[in-house]
Coordinates of C-alpha atoms and ligand atoms in Angstrom, one line a residue:
M55 CA 23.0 -21.8 -26.4
T56 CA 21.8 -18.2 -26.3
D57 CA 24.8 -15.6 -26.1
F58 CA 23.6 -13.7 -23.1
K59 CA 26.5 -11.1 -23.3
R60 CA 24.5 -9.6 -26.2
K61 CA 21.2 -8.9 -24.4
K62 CA 20.7 -5.8 -22.2
F63 CA 19.1 -6.8 -18.8
G64 CA 16.8 -4.1 -17.5
V65 CA 14.9 -4.5 -13.6
I66 CA 11.9 -2.9 -12.1
S67 CA 12.1 -3.7 -8.5
L68 CA 9.1 -3.7 -6.3
G69 CA 8.5 -3.1 -2.7
C70 CA 10.5 -3.0 0.1
D71 CA 14.4 -2.6 1.0
K72 CA 14.6 -6.4 1.8
N73 CA 13.8 -6.8 -1.8
R74 CA 15.9 -4.1 -3.0
V75 CA 18.9 -6.2 -1.9
D76 CA 17.8 -9.3 -3.6
T77 CA 17.3 -7.5 -6.9
E78 CA 21.1 -5.7 -6.2
K79 CA 22.4 -9.8 -5.8
L80 CA 20.5 -10.7 -9.1
L81 CA 21.7 -7.7 -11.0
S82 CA 25.6 -8.5 -9.4
L83 CA 25.0 -12.3 -11.2
I84 CA 24.3 -10.6 -14.4
K85 CA 26.6 -8.7 -14.7
S86 CA 29.4 -10.9 -13.6
E87 CA 28.3 -13.0 -16.2
G88 CA 29.5 -9.9 -18.5
C89 CA 26.1 -9.2 -19.5
T90 CA 24.5 -5.6 -20.1
L91 CA 22.3 -3.7 -17.9
T92 CA 20.3 -1.0 -18.5
D93 CA 18.1 1.6 -16.3
D94 CA 15.9 2.2 -19.8
V95 CA 13.3 -0.6 -19.9
T96 CA 12.5 0.3 -23.6
E97 CA 16.0 -1.1 -24.5
A98 CA 15.8 -4.0 -22.1
N99 CA 16.0 -7.6 -24.7
I100 CA 15.1 -9.2 -21.0
L101 CA 12.8 -7.3 -18.2
I102 CA 12.9 -8.6 -15.2
V103 CA 10.3 -7.4 -12.4
N104 CA 11.1 -8.4 -8.8
T105 CA 8.0 -8.4 -6.8
C106 CA 6.4 -7.5 -3.5
A107 CA 3.2 -9.4 -2.8
F108 CA 2.8 -8.3 1.1
L109 CA -0.6 -6.5 0.3
N110 CA -3.2 -6.6 -1.9
E111 CA -2.4 -3.4 -3.4
S112 CA 1.4 -4.4 -4.0
R113 CA 0.6 -7.7 -5.7
K114 CA -1.9 -5.2 -7.9
E115 CA 0.9 -3.1 -8.0
A116 CA 3.4 -6.4 -9.4
I117 CA 0.6 -7.5 -12.3
E118 CA 0.1 -3.9 -13.8
T119 CA 3.8 -3.7 -13.8
V120 CA 4.3 -7.2 -15.9
L121 CA 1.4 -5.9 -17.8
D122 CA 2.7 -2.2 -18.8
G123 CA 6.6 -4.4 -19.1
A124 CA 4.7 -6.8 -21.6
S125 CA 3.5 -3.6 -24.1
Y126 CA 7.5 -3.9 -24.4
K127 CA 7.6 -6.6 -26.5
S128 CA 6.6 -5.0 -30.0
A129 CA 9.8 -3.3 -29.3
N130 CA 13.3 -4.7 -28.2
L131 CA 11.5 -6.5 -25.6
E132 CA 12.2 -10.8 -25.6
K133 CA 11.6 -12.2 -22.6
L134 CA 9.7 -10.9 -19.2
V135 CA 10.7 -12.8 -16.0
V136 CA 8.7 -12.4 -13.0
C137 CA 10.5 -13.0 -9.6
G138 CA 10.1 -12.5 -6.1
C139 CA 7.3 -12.6 -3.6
L140 CA 4.8 -12.7 -6.0
P141 CA 5.1 -16.3 -7.9
Q142 CA 6.7 -17.4 -4.8
K143 CA 3.1 -17.6 -3.2
Y144 CA 0.9 -17.4 -6.7
V145 CA 2.6 -19.1 -9.2
G146 CA 0.0 -21.8 -9.3
E147 CA -2.9 -18.9 -10.0
L148 CA -0.7 -17.0 -12.2
Y149 CA 1.2 -19.4 -14.6
D150 CA -1.9 -19.7 -16.8
S151 CA -3.7 -16.2 -16.2
L152 CA -0.5 -13.9 -17.1
S153 CA 0.4 -15.7 -19.8
E154 CA 2.7 -12.6 -20.6
A155 CA 5.4 -13.7 -18.4
D156 CA 8.2 -16.1 -19.9
V157 CA 10.2 -17.2 -16.7
F158 CA 8.7 -17.4 -12.7
L159 CA 10.9 -17.4 -9.8
G160 CA 10.4 -18.0 -6.3
T161 CA 12.4 -15.7 -3.6
N162 CA 15.0 -18.6 -3.1
D163 CA 15.8 -18.9 -7.3
Y164 CA 17.7 -16.3 -7.9
D165 CA 20.7 -19.1 -8.5
K166 CA 18.4 -20.4 -11.5
F167 CA 18.3 -17.5 -13.6
F168 CA 20.1 -18.1 -16.4
E169 CA 19.3 -21.8 -16.4
A170 CA 15.7 -20.7 -16.9
L171 CA 16.1 -17.9 -19.0
E172 CA 18.0 -20.4 -21.4
K173 CA 14.9 -22.6 -21.5
S174 CA 12.7 -19.9 -22.2
Y175 CA 15.1 -19.0 -25.3
S176 CA 14.6 -22.8 -26.0
G177 CA 10.7 -22.1 -26.5
E178 CA 9.1 -23.1 -23.3
R179 CA 7.3 -20.9 -20.7
V180 CA 9.2 -21.7 -17.5
N181 CA 8.0 -22.1 -14.3
F182 CA 11.1 -22.6 -11.7
V183 CA 9.7 -21.7 -8.3
G184 CA 10.8 -24.1 -5.5
L185 CA 13.9 -25.3 -7.8
G186 CA 16.2 -23.1 -6.3
D187 CA 18.7 -23.2 -3.3
N188 CA 19.4 -20.1 -2.2
T189 CA 22.9 -20.0 -2.8
F190 CA 23.0 -16.7 -3.8
N191 CA 26.4 -14.6 -4.3
T192 CA 26.7 -12.0 -1.6
N193 CA 28.0 -9.3 -4.4
R194 CA 25.9 -6.4 -5.3
V195 CA 25.1 -3.8 -7.8
V196 CA 24.1 -1.0 -5.4
T197 CA 21.3 0.7 -6.9
T198 CA 20.9 3.3 -3.7
P199 CA 22.5 6.3 -3.8
C200 CA 26.9 6.1 -3.3
H201 CA 26.8 6.6 0.8
Y202 CA 24.2 4.6 1.8
A203 CA 23.3 1.1 1.7
Y204 CA 21.0 -2.1 2.8
L205 CA 22.3 -5.0 4.5
K206 CA 19.8 -7.8 4.1
I207 CA 20.6 -9.8 7.5
A208 CA 18.1 -12.5 7.2
D209 CA 15.2 -13.4 5.5
G210 CA 11.8 -14.7 6.6
C211 CA 9.9 -14.5 9.8
N212 CA 8.9 -16.6 12.7
N213 CA 6.2 -14.5 14.1
F214 CA 3.1 -14.8 12.3
C215 CA 1.0 -11.8 13.0
T216 CA -2.2 -12.8 12.0
Y217 CA -2.4 -10.0 9.4
C218 CA 1.0 -10.5 7.7
L219 CA 1.2 -12.9 4.7
I220 CA 5.4 -12.7 5.1
P221 CA 6.2 -15.9 6.8
K222 CA 3.6 -18.2 4.1
I223 CA 5.8 -15.9 1.7
R224 CA 9.2 -16.3 2.9
G225 CA 8.9 -18.8 5.4
R226 CA 10.6 -19.5 8.6
Y227 CA 13.8 -16.9 9.8
V228 CA 17.0 -18.2 8.2
S229 CA 19.9 -16.1 9.3
Y230 CA 22.9 -15.0 7.3
P231 CA 26.3 -16.1 8.5
M232 CA 28.2 -13.5 10.2
E233 CA 31.1 -13.9 8.2
Q234 CA 29.4 -13.8 5.2
L235 CA 27.2 -11.0 6.0
L236 CA 30.9 -9.2 7.0
K237 CA 32.2 -9.5 3.4
E238 CA 29.2 -8.1 2.1
A239 CA 29.4 -5.1 3.8
E240 CA 33.2 -4.9 3.4
D241 CA 32.5 -5.5 -0.3
L242 CA 30.3 -2.2 -0.4
G243 CA 33.2 -0.1 -0.1
D244 CA 33.1 3.8 1.8
V245 CA 29.4 3.6 3.0
S246 CA 28.7 6.7 5.4
E247 CA 25.3 4.9 6.7
L248 CA 24.5 0.6 6.6
I249 CA 20.9 0.1 7.4
L250 CA 20.3 -3.3 8.6
V251 CA 16.9 -5.1 7.2
A252 CA 15.4 -8.2 7.8
Q253 CA 11.2 -9.0 8.4
D254 CA 12.7 -9.2 12.5
V255 CA 16.5 -7.6 12.9
S256 CA 16.8 -8.1 16.6
R257 CA 15.9 -12.3 16.0
Y258 CA 19.4 -12.7 14.1
G259 CA 21.3 -14.9 14.6
I260 CA 19.0 -17.3 17.0
D261 CA 18.7 -20.1 14.6
I262 CA 21.9 -20.6 13.3
Y263 CA 24.1 -19.4 16.8
G264 CA 21.5 -21.0 18.8
K265 CA 21.1 -17.1 20.9
K266 CA 20.8 -13.7 20.0
F267 CA 23.6 -12.5 18.2
L268 CA 23.1 -9.4 16.7
V269 CA 25.6 -7.5 19.4
N270 CA 28.0 -9.4 18.7
F271 CA 27.4 -9.2 14.7
L272 CA 27.1 -4.8 15.3
K273 CA 30.5 -5.4 17.5
K274 CA 32.1 -6.9 14.6
L275 CA 30.8 -5.3 12.0
T276 CA 31.5 -1.5 13.2
T277 CA 35.0 -2.4 13.5
L278 CA 34.8 -2.3 9.4
V279 CA 36.5 0.7 8.5
N280 CA 34.7 0.9 5.5
I281 CA 31.5 1.5 7.4
N282 CA 31.0 5.0 8.9
S283 CA 27.7 4.2 10.9
V284 CA 25.3 1.8 10.9
R285 CA 21.4 2.2 11.2
L286 CA 18.5 -0.1 12.6
L287 CA 15.6 -1.0 11.1
Y288 CA 12.8 -3.5 12.0
C289 CA 13.1 -4.7 15.9
Y290 CA 10.9 -6.6 17.2
P291 CA 9.6 -5.1 20.7
D292 CA 10.3 -7.9 22.8
M293 CA 13.4 -8.6 21.6
I294 CA 15.3 -5.1 22.5
D295 CA 17.3 -6.4 25.9
D296 CA 19.4 -4.7 28.0
E297 CA 22.8 -5.7 26.0
L298 CA 21.5 -4.4 22.5
I299 CA 20.8 -1.4 24.4
A300 CA 23.7 -0.8 26.2
E301 CA 25.5 -1.7 22.5
I302 CA 23.3 1.8 20.7
R303 CA 24.1 3.4 23.5
D304 CA 28.0 2.7 23.4
N305 CA 28.9 2.0 20.4
P306 CA 29.6 5.1 18.4
K307 CA 28.9 4.0 15.2
I308 CA 25.4 3.1 15.8
I309 CA 22.8 5.5 14.8
K310 CA 21.0 6.5 17.9
Y311 CA 17.9 5.8 16.3
L312 CA 15.8 2.6 16.2
D313 CA 12.6 1.4 14.3
I314 CA 10.5 -0.6 16.6
P315 CA 7.1 -1.4 14.6
L316 CA 4.8 -2.0 17.4
Q317 CA 1.5 -2.2 15.5
H318 CA -0.9 -1.3 18.0
S319 CA -0.8 -0.6 21.4
E320 CA -3.7 -1.9 23.1
S321 CA -3.4 -5.0 25.0
R322 CA -6.2 -6.6 23.3
V323 CA -5.8 -5.9 19.7
L324 CA -1.9 -6.8 20.0
K325 CA -3.4 -10.2 21.3
L326 CA -5.3 -10.4 18.4
M327 CA -2.6 -9.6 15.9
N328 CA -0.7 -12.4 17.6
R329 CA 1.7 -9.9 18.8
R330 CA 3.7 -10.5 21.7
G331 CA 3.7 -7.3 24.4
T332 CA 1.2 -4.9 26.1
R333 CA 0.4 -1.4 26.2
E334 CA 2.4 -1.2 29.5
E335 CA 5.0 -3.3 28.3
Y336 CA 5.3 -1.0 25.1
L337 CA 5.5 2.2 27.7
E338 CA 8.1 0.8 29.8
L339 CA 10.1 -0.2 26.8
I340 CA 10.4 3.2 25.2
K341 CA 10.9 4.8 28.9
K342 CA 14.1 2.6 29.5
L343 CA 15.4 3.3 26.1
K344 CA 15.3 7.0 26.6
D345 CA 16.4 6.9 30.1
A346 CA 19.3 4.7 28.3
I347 CA 19.9 7.3 25.7
P348 CA 18.5 10.4 25.8
V349 CA 18.9 11.2 22.1
I350 CA 17.9 7.8 20.8
A351 CA 15.2 8.6 18.0
I352 CA 12.5 5.9 18.1
R353 CA 10.4 4.9 14.8
S354 CA 7.3 3.2 14.5
T355 CA 4.2 2.0 12.2
F356 CA 0.7 1.1 13.7
I357 CA -1.9 -0.6 11.9
S358 CA -5.7 1.2 12.6
G359 CA -9.2 -0.6 12.0
F360 CA -7.7 -4.0 12.8
P361 CA -10.7 -6.8 13.1
G362 CA -12.7 -5.7 16.4
E363 CA -11.0 -2.5 17.4
T364 CA -13.1 -0.5 19.1
E365 CA -13.7 3.1 19.2
Q366 CA -12.0 2.5 22.4
E367 CA -9.2 1.2 21.5
F368 CA -8.3 3.2 18.7
E369 CA -8.5 6.1 21.2
G370 CA -6.4 4.3 22.9
T371 CA -3.5 4.5 20.2
C372 CA -3.7 8.4 19.9
D373 CA -3.4 8.5 23.8
F374 CA -0.6 5.9 23.6
L375 CA 0.9 8.6 20.7
K376 CA 0.8 11.6 23.2
Q377 CA 2.4 9.6 26.1
A378 CA 5.3 7.4 24.2
K379 CA 6.2 10.8 22.1
L380 CA 7.9 9.1 19.2
V381 CA 10.4 10.7 16.6
N382 CA 8.7 9.3 13.4
C383 CA 5.5 7.3 12.7
G384 CA 3.7 5.4 9.9
F385 CA -0.1 4.3 10.4
F386 CA -1.6 2.2 7.6
A387 CA -5.5 1.0 7.6
Y388 CA -5.6 -2.7 8.1
S389 CA -5.4 -4.7 4.7
R390 CA -7.8 -7.8 4.8
E391 CA -5.5 -10.5 3.1
P392 CA -6.9 -13.7 2.1
D393 CA -4.5 -16.7 3.9
T394 CA -4.2 -15.1 7.1
P395 CA -5.8 -15.7 10.5
A396 CA -7.0 -12.2 10.5
Y397 CA -9.1 -12.4 7.2
K398 CA -11.7 -14.6 8.6
M399 CA -11.7 -12.8 12.5
P400 CA -15.5 -11.6 12.9
G401 CA -15.5 -6.9 13.4
Q402 CA -14.0 -6.6 10.1
I403 CA -14.2 -2.4 10.1
N404 CA -15.6 -0.5 6.6
Y405 CA -12.9 1.7 4.5
A406 CA -14.3 4.7 6.1
V407 CA -13.9 4.2 9.4
K408 CA -9.9 3.0 8.6
K409 CA -9.5 6.0 6.5
R410 CA -10.9 8.3 9.9
R411 CA -8.7 6.3 12.0
V412 CA -5.9 6.3 9.9
K413 CA -6.5 10.2 9.1
K414 CA -7.0 11.1 12.5
L415 CA -3.3 9.2 14.3
Y416 CA -1.4 11.4 11.7
E417 CA -2.6 14.5 13.4
V418 CA -2.0 13.5 16.1
Q419 CA 1.3 12.4 15.3
R420 CA 2.0 15.7 13.5
E421 CA 1.6 17.6 16.5
I422 CA 4.7 15.4 18.3
S423 CA 6.0 15.3 15.1
Y424 CA 6.3 19.3 14.8
G425 CA 7.1 19.7 18.7
F426 CA 10.1 17.9 18.0
L427 CA 11.4 19.3 15.3
S428 CA 10.5 22.9 16.6
S429 CA 13.2 22.2 19.4
F430 CA 16.0 22.4 16.6
V431 CA 14.9 25.3 15.4
G432 CA 18.1 28.2 15.7
K433 CA 20.4 25.4 16.8
S434 CA 23.0 23.7 14.6
V435 CA 22.1 20.1 13.9
K436 CA 24.5 17.4 11.7
V437 CA 23.3 16.6 7.9
L438 CA 24.4 14.1 6.1
C439 CA 23.9 15.2 2.6
D440 CA 22.0 13.3 0.3
G441 CA 22.7 15.3 -2.9
I442 CA 20.7 18.5 -4.2
D443 CA 17.1 18.8 -4.5
Y444 CA 17.1 20.7 -7.6
D445 CA 12.9 21.2 -7.3
K446 CA 13.5 23.1 -4.7
G447 CA 16.7 24.7 -5.6
C448 CA 18.9 23.8 -2.3
F449 CA 20.7 20.7 -1.0
V450 CA 19.0 18.0 0.7
G451 CA 20.1 15.6 4.2
R452 CA 19.3 14.0 6.7
A453 CA 19.5 14.3 10.3
Y454 CA 20.6 11.4 12.3
F455 CA 16.9 11.1 13.6
S456 CA 15.9 10.4 9.8
A457 CA 15.8 7.2 8.0
P458 CA 16.2 7.7 4.2
E459 CA 13.0 7.0 2.2
I460 CA 10.7 6.9 5.3
D461 CA 11.4 10.0 7.3
G462 CA 11.5 13.5 6.7
K463 CA 14.6 15.2 5.5
V464 CA 16.2 18.7 6.1
Y465 CA 16.4 21.3 3.3
F466 CA 19.5 24.0 3.3
N467 CA 21.5 26.2 1.3
A468 CA 25.1 25.8 1.4
N469 CA 27.7 27.3 -0.9
S470 CA 28.8 23.8 -1.4
A471 CA 28.3 20.4 -0.2
V472 CA 29.0 16.7 -0.9
Q473 CA 27.0 13.9 -1.1
G474 CA 28.0 11.6 1.5
E475 CA 29.7 14.6 3.9
Y476 CA 28.2 15.6 7.2
Y477 CA 27.8 19.1 7.5
D478 CA 26.5 21.4 10.6
V479 CA 23.1 22.9 9.4
I480 CA 21.7 25.9 11.4
I481 CA 17.7 25.3 11.2
T482 CA 15.8 28.1 10.4
S483 CA 12.3 26.7 10.4
C484 CA 10.4 23.5 10.1
D485 CA 7.2 21.9 9.4
S486 CA 5.3 18.5 11.0
Y487 CA 8.2 16.3 8.9
D488 CA 11.0 18.2 7.2
M489 CA 13.5 20.8 8.7
F490 CA 15.0 23.7 6.5
G491 CA 18.4 25.6 7.3
Q492 CA 21.5 26.6 5.9
M493 CA 24.9 25.8 7.1
E494 CA 26.8 28.1 9.2
D495 CA 29.1 30.0 6.4
F496 CA 26.5 30.3 3.4
E497 CA 26.4 33.6 2.1
N498 CA 23.7 34.2 -0.4
E499 CA 24.3 36.3 -3.0
Ligands
SF4_762 S1 6.8 -9.7 12.9 FE1 4.8 -9.8 11.9 S2 4.4 -8.2 10.5 FE2 6.6 -8.2 10.5 S3 6.8 -9.7 8.8 FE3 7.0 -11.0 10.5 S4 5.0 -11.7 11.0 FE4 4.9 -10.0 9.2

């Protein structure tokens, strides 16, 4: 038997916040066995790469990271473990071609981690993809700054958008039981901001409770005294109903922010994407949200250059942005992913056109965001301090309308500020993404 307590474990987590939560659970499993974790990959005896395979670029990044990791084998590294989305979907191709890796585990196989590793130490290359049963602990070694954390409430997706590989990698939507999630949230300790994530947060509960259960869950979650506020990411537009809107409006612990990835505005393209909803319905939803909650900050993402998207439809999205006036938006060029229905669609658009369209969408949104942010100049805004920005020589934080890692920041001067605390910051200027200011009692020496 290998004495794993004598080994050092390093982890590189790639991809999204949902993958990050899986990594945090794996770290907890390793720690619970009394093993040592290290931040320094050159020190690790066992290096784990938790991969993303959503897009061609993420697969490339994952493979490059594994190859980089393998280069440490001459020093301390003994075993290289590749887990998550990439082996889940592609282990058939990878097992022979990525000979640098010693162990492969899929997205539901973390419970087999030590068994697979033991087998590898006995001299075999190990493919355990599909052998786990997802009986994965809920404890976490949180890797975000200590005042905010993600809570992954479900895995998989039932939406089958024609450009997306996720349902083929992660399988159908599976909600995690509410009691388990409440315990996980409680075990996180004091959290200023808890961010709910899943491929589709708004679908929570249908598979296990027979009806939408997000509002019930939010009501329970926000009774936890250690959770100061809750932010919702990734809500599917047609799942946002009156009950959810009322809960966001009336529950003081829910941040008045909603991430609704719309992906496109034009009805014909939405249909090709297999997205439910139309341009009119999306505009109606946005109006409804703003009427019910005037301060609501809506974030969204859009794909440009989907097969067959005409110049007119692209202009339609620019026009939609001007009408919808969303606070934060991300834009992506359509990525042609093998094994998705959109891959075979006619009218694939060349790279240069896609890039031009994305650039233009950013230009349109920049003006809208600047208009929104500049309305705060001269005013006091409540800011959650995320820490110090050493390059800029000031504190950095976020207003309620910004989620960490994806939205803009507030850079501010203050005599002192503590990470995880809220402060009133007078905004003195902004650009189209960030705001700049100072705390009310700041004395410039
Ligand atoms: S909602 Fe669509 S884009 Fe999002 S994960 Fe599901 S299939 Fe993919």
